[in-house]
Short mmCIF file of C-alpha atoms in Angstrom, two decimals:
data_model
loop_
_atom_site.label_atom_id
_atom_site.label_comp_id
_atom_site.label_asym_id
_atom_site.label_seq_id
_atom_site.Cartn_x
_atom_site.Cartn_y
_atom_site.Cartn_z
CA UNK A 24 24.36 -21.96 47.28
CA UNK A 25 25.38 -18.36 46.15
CA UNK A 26 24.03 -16.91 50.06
CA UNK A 27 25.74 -19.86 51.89
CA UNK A 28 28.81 -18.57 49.77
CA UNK A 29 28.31 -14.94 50.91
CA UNK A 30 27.02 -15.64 54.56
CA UNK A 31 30.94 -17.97 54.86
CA UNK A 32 32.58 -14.98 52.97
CA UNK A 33 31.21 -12.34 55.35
CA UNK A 34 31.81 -14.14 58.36
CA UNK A 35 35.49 -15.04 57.42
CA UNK A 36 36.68 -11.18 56.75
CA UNK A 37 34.05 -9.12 58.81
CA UNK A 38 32.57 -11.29 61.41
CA UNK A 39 31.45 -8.18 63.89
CA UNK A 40 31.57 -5.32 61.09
CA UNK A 41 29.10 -4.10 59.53
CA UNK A 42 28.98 -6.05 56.20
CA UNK A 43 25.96 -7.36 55.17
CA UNK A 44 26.22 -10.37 52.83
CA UNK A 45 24.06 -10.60 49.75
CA UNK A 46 21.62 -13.64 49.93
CA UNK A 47 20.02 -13.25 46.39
CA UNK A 48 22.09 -12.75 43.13
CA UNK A 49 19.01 -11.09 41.83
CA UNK A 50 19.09 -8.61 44.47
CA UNK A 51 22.95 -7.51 43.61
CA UNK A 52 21.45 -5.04 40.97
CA UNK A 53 19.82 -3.22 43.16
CA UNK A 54 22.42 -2.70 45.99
CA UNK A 55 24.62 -0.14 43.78
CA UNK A 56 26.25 2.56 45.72
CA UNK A 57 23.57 5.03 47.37
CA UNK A 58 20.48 2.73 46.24
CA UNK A 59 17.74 2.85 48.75
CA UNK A 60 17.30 -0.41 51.34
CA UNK A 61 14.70 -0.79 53.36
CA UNK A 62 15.53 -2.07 57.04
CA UNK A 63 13.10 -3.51 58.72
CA UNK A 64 13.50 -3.84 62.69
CA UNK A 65 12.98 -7.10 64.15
CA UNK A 66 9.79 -8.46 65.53
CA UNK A 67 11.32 -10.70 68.74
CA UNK A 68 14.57 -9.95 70.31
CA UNK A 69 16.55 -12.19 69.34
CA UNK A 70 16.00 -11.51 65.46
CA UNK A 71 18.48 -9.57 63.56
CA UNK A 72 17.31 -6.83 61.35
CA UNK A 73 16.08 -7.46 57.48
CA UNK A 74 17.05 -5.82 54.89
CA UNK A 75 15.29 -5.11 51.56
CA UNK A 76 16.46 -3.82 48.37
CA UNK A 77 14.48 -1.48 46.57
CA UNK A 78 14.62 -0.09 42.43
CA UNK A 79 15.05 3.42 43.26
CA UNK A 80 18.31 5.12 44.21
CA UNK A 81 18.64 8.41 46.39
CA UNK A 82 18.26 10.67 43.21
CA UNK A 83 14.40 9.12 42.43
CA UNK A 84 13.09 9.81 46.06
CA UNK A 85 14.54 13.30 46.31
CA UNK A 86 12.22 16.34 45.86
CA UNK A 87 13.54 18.53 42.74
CA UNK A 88 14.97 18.60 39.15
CA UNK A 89 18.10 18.31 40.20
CA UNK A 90 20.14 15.30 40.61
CA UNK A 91 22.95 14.64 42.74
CA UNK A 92 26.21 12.99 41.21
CA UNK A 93 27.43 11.22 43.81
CA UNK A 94 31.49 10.63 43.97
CA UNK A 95 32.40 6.78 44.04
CA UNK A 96 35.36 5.41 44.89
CA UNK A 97 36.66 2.26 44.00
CA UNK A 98 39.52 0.84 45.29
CA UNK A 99 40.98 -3.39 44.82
CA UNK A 100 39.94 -5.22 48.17
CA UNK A 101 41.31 -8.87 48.21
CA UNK A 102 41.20 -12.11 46.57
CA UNK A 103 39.38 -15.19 48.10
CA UNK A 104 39.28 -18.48 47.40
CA UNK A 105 36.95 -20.45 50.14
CA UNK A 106 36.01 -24.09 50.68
CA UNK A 107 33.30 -25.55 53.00
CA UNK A 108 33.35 -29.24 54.11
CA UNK A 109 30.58 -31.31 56.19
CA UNK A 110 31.18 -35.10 55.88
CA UNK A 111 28.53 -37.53 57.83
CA UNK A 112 28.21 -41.43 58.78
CA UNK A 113 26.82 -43.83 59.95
CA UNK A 114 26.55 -47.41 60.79
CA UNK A 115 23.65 -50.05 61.48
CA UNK A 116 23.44 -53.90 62.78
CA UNK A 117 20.99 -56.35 63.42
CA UNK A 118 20.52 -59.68 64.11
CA UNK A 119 18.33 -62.62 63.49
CA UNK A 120 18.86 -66.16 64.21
CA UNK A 121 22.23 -66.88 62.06
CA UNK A 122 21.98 -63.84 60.25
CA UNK A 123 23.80 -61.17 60.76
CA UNK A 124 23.58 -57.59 59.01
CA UNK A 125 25.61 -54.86 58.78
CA UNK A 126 24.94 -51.13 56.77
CA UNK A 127 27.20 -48.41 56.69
CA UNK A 128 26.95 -44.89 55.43
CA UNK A 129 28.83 -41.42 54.76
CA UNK A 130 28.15 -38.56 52.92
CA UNK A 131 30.09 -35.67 52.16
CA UNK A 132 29.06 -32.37 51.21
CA UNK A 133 31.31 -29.65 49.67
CA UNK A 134 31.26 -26.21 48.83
CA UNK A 135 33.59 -24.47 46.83
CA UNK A 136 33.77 -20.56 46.28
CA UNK A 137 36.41 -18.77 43.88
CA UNK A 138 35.62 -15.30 43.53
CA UNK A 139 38.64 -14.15 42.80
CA UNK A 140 39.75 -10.53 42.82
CA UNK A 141 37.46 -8.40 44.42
CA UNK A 142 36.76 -4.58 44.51
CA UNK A 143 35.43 -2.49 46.98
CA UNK A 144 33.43 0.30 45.83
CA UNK A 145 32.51 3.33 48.02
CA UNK A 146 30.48 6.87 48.42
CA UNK A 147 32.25 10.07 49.30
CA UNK A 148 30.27 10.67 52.25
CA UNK A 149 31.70 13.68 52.67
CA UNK A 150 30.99 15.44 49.61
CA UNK A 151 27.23 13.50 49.63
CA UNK A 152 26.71 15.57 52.59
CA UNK A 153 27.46 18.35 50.93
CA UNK A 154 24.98 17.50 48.10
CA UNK A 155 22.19 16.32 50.20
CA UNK A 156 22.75 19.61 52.35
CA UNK A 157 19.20 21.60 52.19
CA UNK A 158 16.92 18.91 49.87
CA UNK A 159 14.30 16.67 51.08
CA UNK A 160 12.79 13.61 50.02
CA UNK A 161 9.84 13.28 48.07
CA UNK A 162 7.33 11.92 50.77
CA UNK A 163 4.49 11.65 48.12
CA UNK A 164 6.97 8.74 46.39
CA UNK A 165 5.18 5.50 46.29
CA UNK A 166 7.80 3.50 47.93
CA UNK A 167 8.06 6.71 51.22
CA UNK A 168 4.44 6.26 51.72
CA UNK A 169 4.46 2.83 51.65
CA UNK A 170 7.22 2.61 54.39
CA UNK A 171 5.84 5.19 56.03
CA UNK A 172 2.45 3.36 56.83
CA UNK A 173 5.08 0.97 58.55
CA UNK A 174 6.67 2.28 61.43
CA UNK A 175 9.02 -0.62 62.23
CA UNK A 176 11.11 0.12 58.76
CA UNK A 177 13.40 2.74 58.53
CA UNK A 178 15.29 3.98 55.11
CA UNK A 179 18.89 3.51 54.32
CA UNK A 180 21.58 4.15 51.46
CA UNK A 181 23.68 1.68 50.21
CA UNK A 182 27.53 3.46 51.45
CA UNK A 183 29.89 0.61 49.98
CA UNK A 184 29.57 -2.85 48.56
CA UNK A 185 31.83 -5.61 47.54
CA UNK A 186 31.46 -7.07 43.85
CA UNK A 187 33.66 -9.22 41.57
CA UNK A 188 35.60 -7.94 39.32
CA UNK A 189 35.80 -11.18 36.74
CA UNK A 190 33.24 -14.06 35.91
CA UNK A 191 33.32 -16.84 39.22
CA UNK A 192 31.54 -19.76 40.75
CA UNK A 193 30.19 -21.69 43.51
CA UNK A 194 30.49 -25.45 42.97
CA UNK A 195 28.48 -27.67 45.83
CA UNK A 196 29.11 -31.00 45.35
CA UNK A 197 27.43 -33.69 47.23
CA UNK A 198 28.81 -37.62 47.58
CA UNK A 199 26.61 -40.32 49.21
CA UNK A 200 28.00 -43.94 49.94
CA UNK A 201 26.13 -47.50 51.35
CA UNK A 202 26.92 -50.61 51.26
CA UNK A 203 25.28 -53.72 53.17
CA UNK A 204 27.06 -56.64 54.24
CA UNK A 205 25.53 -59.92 55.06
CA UNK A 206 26.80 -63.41 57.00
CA UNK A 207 24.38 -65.91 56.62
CA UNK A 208 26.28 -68.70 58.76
CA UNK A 209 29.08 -69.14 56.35
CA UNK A 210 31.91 -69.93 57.42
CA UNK A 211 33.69 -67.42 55.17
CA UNK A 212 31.47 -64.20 55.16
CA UNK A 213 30.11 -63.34 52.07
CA UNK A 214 29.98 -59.39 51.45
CA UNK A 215 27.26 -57.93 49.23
CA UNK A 216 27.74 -54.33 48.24
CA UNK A 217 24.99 -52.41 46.23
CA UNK A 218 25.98 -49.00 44.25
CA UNK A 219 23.42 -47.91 42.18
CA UNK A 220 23.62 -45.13 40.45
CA UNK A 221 21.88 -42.05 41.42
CA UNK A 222 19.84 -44.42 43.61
CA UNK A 223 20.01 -44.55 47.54
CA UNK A 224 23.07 -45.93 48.39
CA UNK A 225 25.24 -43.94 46.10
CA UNK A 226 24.93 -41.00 44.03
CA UNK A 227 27.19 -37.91 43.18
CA UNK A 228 26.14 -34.55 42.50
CA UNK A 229 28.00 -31.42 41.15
CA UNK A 230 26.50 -28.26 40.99
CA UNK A 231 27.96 -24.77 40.01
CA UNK A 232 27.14 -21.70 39.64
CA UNK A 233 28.56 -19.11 37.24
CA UNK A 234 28.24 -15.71 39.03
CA UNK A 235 28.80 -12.80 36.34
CA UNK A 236 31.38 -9.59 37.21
CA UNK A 237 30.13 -6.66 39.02
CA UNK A 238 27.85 -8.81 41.16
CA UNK A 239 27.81 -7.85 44.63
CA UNK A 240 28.60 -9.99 47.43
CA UNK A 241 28.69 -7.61 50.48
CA UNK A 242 27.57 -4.16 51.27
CA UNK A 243 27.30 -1.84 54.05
CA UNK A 244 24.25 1.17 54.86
CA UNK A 245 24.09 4.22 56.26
CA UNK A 246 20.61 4.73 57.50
CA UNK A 247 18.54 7.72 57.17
CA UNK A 248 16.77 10.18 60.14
CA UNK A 249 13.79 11.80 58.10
CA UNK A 250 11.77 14.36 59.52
CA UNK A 251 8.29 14.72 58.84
CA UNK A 252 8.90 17.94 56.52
CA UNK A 253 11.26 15.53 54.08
CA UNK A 254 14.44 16.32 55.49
CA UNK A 255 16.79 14.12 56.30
CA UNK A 256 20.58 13.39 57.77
CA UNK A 257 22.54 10.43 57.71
CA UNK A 258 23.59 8.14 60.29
CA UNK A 259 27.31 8.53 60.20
CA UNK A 260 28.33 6.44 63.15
CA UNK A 261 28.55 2.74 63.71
CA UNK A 262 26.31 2.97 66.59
CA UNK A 263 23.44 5.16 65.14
CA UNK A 264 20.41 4.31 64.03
CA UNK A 265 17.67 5.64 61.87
CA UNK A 266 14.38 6.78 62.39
CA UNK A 267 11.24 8.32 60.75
CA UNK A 268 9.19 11.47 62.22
CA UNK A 269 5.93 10.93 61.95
CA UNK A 270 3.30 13.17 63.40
CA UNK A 271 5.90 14.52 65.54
CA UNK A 272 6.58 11.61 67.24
CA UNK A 273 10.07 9.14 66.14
CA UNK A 274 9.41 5.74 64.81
CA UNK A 275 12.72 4.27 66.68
CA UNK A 276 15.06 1.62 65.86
CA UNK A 277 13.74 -0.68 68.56
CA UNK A 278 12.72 -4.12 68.50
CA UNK A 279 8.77 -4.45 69.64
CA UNK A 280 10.22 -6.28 72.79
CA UNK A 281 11.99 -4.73 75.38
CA UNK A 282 15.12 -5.73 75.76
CA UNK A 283 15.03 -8.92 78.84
CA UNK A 284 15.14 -7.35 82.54
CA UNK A 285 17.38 -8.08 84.94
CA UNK A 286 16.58 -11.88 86.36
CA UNK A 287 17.55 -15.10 86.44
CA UNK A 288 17.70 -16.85 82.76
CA UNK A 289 15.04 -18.89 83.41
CA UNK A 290 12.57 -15.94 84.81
CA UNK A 291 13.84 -14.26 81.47
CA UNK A 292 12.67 -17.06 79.46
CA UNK A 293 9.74 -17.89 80.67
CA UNK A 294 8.83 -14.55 80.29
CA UNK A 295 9.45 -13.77 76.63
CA UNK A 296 7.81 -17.33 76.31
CA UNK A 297 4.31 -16.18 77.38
CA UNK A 298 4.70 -13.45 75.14
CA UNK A 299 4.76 -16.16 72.61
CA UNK A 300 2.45 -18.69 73.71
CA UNK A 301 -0.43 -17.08 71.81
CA UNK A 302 1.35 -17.02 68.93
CA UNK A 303 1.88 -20.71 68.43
CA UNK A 304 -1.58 -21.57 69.92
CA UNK A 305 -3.12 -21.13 66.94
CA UNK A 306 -1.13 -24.04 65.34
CA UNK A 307 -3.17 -26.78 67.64
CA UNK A 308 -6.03 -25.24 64.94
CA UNK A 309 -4.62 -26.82 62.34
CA UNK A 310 -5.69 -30.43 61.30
CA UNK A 311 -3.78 -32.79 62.35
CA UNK A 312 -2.99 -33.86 58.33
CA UNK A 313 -1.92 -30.40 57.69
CA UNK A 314 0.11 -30.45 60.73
CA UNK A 315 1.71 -33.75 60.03
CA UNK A 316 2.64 -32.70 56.40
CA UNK A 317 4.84 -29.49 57.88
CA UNK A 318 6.25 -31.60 60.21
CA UNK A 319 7.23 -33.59 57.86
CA UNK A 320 8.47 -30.49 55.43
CA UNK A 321 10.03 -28.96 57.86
CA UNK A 322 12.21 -32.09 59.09
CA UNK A 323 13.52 -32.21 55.51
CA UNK A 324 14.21 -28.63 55.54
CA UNK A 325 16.44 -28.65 58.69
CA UNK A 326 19.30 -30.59 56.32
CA UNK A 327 20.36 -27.60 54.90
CA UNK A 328 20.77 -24.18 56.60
CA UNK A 329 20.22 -22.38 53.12
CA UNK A 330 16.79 -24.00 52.60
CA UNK A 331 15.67 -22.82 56.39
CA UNK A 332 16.52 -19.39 55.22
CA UNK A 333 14.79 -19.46 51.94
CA UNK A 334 11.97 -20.64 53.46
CA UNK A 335 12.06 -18.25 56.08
CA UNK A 336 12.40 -15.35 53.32
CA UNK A 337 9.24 -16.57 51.73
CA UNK A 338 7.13 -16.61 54.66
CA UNK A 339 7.88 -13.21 55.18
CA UNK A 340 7.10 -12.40 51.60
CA UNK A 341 3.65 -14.15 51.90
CA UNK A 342 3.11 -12.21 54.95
CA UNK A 343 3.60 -8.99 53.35
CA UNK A 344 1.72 -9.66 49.94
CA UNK A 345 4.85 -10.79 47.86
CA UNK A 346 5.37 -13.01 45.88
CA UNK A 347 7.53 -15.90 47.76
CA UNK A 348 11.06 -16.30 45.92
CA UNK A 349 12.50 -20.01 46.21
CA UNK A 350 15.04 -19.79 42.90
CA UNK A 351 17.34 -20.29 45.35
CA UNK A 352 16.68 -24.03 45.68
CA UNK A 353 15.94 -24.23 42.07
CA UNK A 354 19.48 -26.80 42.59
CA UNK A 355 18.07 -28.80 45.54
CA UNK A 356 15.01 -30.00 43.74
CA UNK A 357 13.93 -32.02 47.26
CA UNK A 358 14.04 -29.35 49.31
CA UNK A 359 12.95 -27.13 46.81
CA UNK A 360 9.10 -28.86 46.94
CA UNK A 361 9.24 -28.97 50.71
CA UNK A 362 9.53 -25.63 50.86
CA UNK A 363 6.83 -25.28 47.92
CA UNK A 364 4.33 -27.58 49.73
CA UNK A 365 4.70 -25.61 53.20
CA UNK A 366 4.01 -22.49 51.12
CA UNK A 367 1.06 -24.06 49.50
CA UNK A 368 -0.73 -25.13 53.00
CA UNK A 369 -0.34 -21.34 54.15
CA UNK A 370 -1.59 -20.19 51.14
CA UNK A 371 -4.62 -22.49 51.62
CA UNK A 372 -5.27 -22.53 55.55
CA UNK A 373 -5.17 -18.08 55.18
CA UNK A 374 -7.45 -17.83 52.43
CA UNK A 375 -9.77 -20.54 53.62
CA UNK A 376 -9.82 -18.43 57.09
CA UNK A 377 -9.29 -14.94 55.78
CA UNK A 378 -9.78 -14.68 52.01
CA UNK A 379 -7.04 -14.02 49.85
CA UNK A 380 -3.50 -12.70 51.26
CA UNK A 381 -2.64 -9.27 50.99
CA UNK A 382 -0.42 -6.83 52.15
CA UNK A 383 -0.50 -6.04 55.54
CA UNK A 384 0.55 -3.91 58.44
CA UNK A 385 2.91 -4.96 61.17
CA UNK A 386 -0.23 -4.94 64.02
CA UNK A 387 -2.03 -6.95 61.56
CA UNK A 388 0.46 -9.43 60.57
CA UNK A 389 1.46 -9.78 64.56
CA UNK A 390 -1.86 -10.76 65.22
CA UNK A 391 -2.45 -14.79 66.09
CA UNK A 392 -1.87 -16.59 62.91
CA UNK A 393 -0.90 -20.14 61.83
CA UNK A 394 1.22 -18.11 59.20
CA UNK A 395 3.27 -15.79 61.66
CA UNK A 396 3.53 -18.78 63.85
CA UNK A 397 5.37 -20.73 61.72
CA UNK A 398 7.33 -17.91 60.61
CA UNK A 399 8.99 -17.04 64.12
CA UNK A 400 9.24 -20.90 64.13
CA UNK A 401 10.93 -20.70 60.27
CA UNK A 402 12.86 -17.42 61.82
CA UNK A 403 13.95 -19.30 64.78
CA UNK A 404 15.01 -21.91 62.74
CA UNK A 405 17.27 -19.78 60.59
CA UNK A 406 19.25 -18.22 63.64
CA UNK A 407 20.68 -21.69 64.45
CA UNK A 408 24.14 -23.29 63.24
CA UNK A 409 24.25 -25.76 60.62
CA UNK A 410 25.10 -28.48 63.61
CA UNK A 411 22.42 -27.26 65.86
CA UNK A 412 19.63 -27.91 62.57
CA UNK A 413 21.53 -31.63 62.04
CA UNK A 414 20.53 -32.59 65.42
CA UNK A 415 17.76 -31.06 65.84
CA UNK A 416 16.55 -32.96 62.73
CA UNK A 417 17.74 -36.34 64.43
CA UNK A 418 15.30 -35.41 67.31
CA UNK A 419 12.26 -35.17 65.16
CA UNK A 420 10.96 -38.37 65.65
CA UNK A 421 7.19 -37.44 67.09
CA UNK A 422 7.99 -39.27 71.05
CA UNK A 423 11.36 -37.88 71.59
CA UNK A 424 9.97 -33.80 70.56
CA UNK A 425 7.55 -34.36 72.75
CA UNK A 426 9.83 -35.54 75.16
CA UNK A 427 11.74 -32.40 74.74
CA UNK A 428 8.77 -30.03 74.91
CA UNK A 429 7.76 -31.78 78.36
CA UNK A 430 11.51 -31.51 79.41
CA UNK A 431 11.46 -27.39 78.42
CA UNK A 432 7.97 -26.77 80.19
CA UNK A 433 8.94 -28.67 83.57
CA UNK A 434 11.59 -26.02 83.20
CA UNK A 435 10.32 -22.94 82.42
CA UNK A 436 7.81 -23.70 85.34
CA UNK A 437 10.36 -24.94 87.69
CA UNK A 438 8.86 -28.36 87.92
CA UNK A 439 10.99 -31.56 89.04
CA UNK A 440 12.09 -33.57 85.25
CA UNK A 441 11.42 -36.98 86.21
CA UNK A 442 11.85 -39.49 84.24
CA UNK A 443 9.60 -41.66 85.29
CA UNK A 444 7.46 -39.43 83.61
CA UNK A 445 5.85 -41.00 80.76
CA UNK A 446 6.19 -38.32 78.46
CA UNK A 447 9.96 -37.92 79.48
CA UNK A 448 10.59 -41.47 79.65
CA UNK A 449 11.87 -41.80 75.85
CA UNK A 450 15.05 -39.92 77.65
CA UNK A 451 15.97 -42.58 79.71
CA UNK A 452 17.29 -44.34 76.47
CA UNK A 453 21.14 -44.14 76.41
CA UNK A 454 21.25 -43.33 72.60
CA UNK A 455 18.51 -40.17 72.57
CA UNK A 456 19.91 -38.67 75.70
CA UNK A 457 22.97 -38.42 74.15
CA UNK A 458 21.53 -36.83 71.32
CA UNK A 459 19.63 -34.39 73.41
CA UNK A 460 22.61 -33.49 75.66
CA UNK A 461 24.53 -32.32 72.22
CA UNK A 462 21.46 -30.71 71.32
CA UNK A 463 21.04 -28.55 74.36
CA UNK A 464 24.56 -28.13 74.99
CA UNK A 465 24.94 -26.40 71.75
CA UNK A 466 22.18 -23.81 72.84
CA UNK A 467 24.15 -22.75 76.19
CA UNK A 468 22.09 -25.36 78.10
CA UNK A 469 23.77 -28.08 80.32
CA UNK A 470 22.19 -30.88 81.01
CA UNK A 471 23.01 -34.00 83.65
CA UNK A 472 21.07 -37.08 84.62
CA UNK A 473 21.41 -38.51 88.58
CA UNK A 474 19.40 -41.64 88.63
CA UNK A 475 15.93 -40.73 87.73
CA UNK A 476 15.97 -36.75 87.65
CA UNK A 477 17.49 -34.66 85.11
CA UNK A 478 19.07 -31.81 85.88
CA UNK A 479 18.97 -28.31 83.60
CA UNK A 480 21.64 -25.50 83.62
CA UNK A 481 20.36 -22.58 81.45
CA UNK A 482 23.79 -19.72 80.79
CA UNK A 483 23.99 -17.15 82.42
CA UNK A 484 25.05 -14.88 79.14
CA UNK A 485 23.20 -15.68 75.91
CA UNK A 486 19.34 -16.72 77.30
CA UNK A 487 18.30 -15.72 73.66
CA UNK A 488 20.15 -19.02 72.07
CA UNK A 489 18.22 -21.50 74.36
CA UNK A 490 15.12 -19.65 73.98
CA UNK A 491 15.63 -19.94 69.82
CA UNK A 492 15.95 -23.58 70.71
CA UNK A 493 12.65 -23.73 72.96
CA UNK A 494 10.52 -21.99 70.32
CA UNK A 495 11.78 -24.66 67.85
CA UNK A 496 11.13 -27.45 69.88
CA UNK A 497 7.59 -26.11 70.99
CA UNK A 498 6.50 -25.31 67.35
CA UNK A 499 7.48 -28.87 66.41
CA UNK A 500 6.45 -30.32 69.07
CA UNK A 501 2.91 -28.80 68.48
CA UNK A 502 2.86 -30.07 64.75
CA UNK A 503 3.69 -33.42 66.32
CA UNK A 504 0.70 -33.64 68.00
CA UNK A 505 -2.51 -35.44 67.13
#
């Protein structure tokens, strides 16, 4: 709830700025001004950098006695009030000799955000400059040689954030309605409506949460060039980017792809696909129970864009020898286990095949594994819109993924998509095509059916957005299998 709340709030008053929105409450203590974050660069193009909060501030990593009193500024930013709306329904009839039966649905799905006045507070970067002028940091600090052994994290300093001023909340409430109606032959239908109480056809749900004053919502960085003798400068433009000297030689702010070369979108996708082939091999390992069970997790998961990115954050944390947060579903109690079980089979499938987790490198961690397979599937996931996950989720079903992982290799090898291929054939049904149309059309991909052929129309400007969507249908479609 509270990083849906943040993600809305940052996208509403700094959609291309660089405002970062909080996705933790427990993480707003340590984002105050000139803190220490940890960015780490993105694996795969098309990811967006991470960021990670540390306990120290500039004045524990800096060689000397001496601390630095930074100036902060603090300045009222704006009120904001926000609500978020999804409402769904649905309807369902069948027949059987005088019978007839009808079921409707809708849900709705609200969330609320007051957090009132708001104040921006701020570094003098100008006088920091001043006092940072001629120190170093401390590069025998735990937490410097720790990054350090990482070359695809750089260091930053927290140079504003956004944080309430007063106590607020988040309310998400959540309505479900069903009713079923019934003609048996009479000549005046007879209506039979069922409401049961937190039961399956209709149940309300209120949560809020009460988010304390000087919580931060929203901050910004100014990352950190450090030289292999503990110097360091900061990154005072938008478009500059840390890095950290190491042997001589600068661990860049680069993704480990290069960016996509100059071809057609479908040359450019195929290509970053056989980059990633090898990764999601590995999950045809699996058994097929295991496999099934994710599936089956993950399908849940995709309801609710908030418990992709938890899940997503936790994978990550396994990967790196944390300790996998999920408080954030602590609300969501469903999705909450899902995430829990998927967790649990990682845990389980690693240390049966490796022994027990611990922290790792990035080479080691981007080595073929069913748990960094699933997390560029999780990560995938996450980058999508909360429409995009919804029917995605209503394409699950284990003949029409397949379907769609047919339909995205004829493409990617320039094959004819016929549907009088078996595979395909579930396609041909009026109903799933135009589920699948909306699907791909909200990825940048067009596609038209002429008589038995389907035709595929991959933009010309974002390739990244229909390759997020063929990872996710590939690493479904592989836990699909039997």
């Amino acid at each position: 709830m509270f990083s849906k709340a943040t993600r809305k709030f940052v996208n509403e008053i700094d959609p291309d700025g660089c405002l970062i929105p909080v996705s933790r409450i427990n993480e707003s203590d340590n984002l105050s001004v000139v803190s220490v974050v940890i960015k780490r660069n993105p694996s795969w193009f098309w990811q967006q950098p991470k960021y990670i909060p540390t306990d120290f501030t500039l004045n524990d990593v800096l060689l000397g006695e001496d601390p630095i009193e930074p100036v902060l500024i603090e300045t009222d930013f704006l009120k904001y009030n926000g609500t978020v709306e999804n409402s769904e329904a649905g309807n369902a009839e069948a027949s059987f000799g005088p019978a007839n039966v009808n079921v409707t649905g809708k849900g709705l799905r609200k969330l609320a955000s007051s957090f009132g006045s708001l104040t921006k507070q701020e570094v003098d970067v100008q006088k920091l400059i001043c006092y940072t002028k001629n120190r170093c940091l401390d590069l025998q600090h735990s937490l410097l040689k720790q990054v350090l052994q990482q070359r695809h994290k750089v260091f930053a300093l927290v140079k504003e954030r956004i944080i309430t001023t007063q106590t607020c909340t988040v309310t998400e409430t959540v309505q479900g309605e069903g009713s079923c109606s019934s003609f048996l032959g009479f000549t005046v239908p007879k209506k039979i409506q069922v409401s049961v109480k937190n039961g399956s056809l209709h149940s309300d749900s209120k949560v809020s949460l009460e988010i304390p004053a000087k919580t931060a919502l929203a901050y910004s960085l100014m990352e950190l060039n450090v030289k292999s003798t503990g110097e360091f400068e900061l990154c005072l433009l938008p478009d500059t980017y840390g890095h950290i000297e190491i042997d001589g030689l600068n661990s860049a702010n680069a993704t480990l792809l290069n960016t996509m070369p100059t071809e057609s979108p479908v040359q450019k996708l195929q290509q970053e696909w056989n980059k990633l082939q090898i990764d999601f091999e590995v999950l045809s390992g699996l058994p097929v129970s295991t496999r099934s069970l994710l599936l089956q997790q993950i399908t849940l998961l995709l309801k609710d864009k908030a418990a992709i990115s938890t899940l997503d954050f936790a994978l990550r944390d396994l990967l790196e020898g944390r300790k996998p947060d999920l408080s954030s579903l602590d609300n969501v109690p469903s999705l909450k286990k899902a995430a829990q079980t998927t967790l649990e089979l990682f845990k389980e499938t690693e240390c049966a095949g490796h022994g027990p987790l611990e922290r790792v490198t990035i080479e080691q961690h981007l080595e073929p594994s069913t748990l960094t397979a699933i997390n560029i599937l999780t990560n995938a996931l996450e980058k999508m819109t909360e429409s995009t996950l919804s029917l995605l989720e209503s394409c699950c079903s284990r003949t029409t993924i397949q379907a769609l992982q047919q339909l995205v290799q004829n493409v990617l090898g320039n094959t004819e998509c016929s549907l009088k291929d078996s595979t395909l054939a579930p396609l041909a049904e009026k109903d799933t095509y135009s589920k699948v149309q909306e699907l791909f059309g909200s990825s940048n991909v067009l596609l038209s059916k002429e008589e038995e052929l389907i035709q595929v129309q991959i933009s010309n400007q974002q390739e990244d957005i229909s390759l997020i969507l063929f990872i996710a249908i590939f690493g479904l479609a592989l836990l699909s299998t039997d």
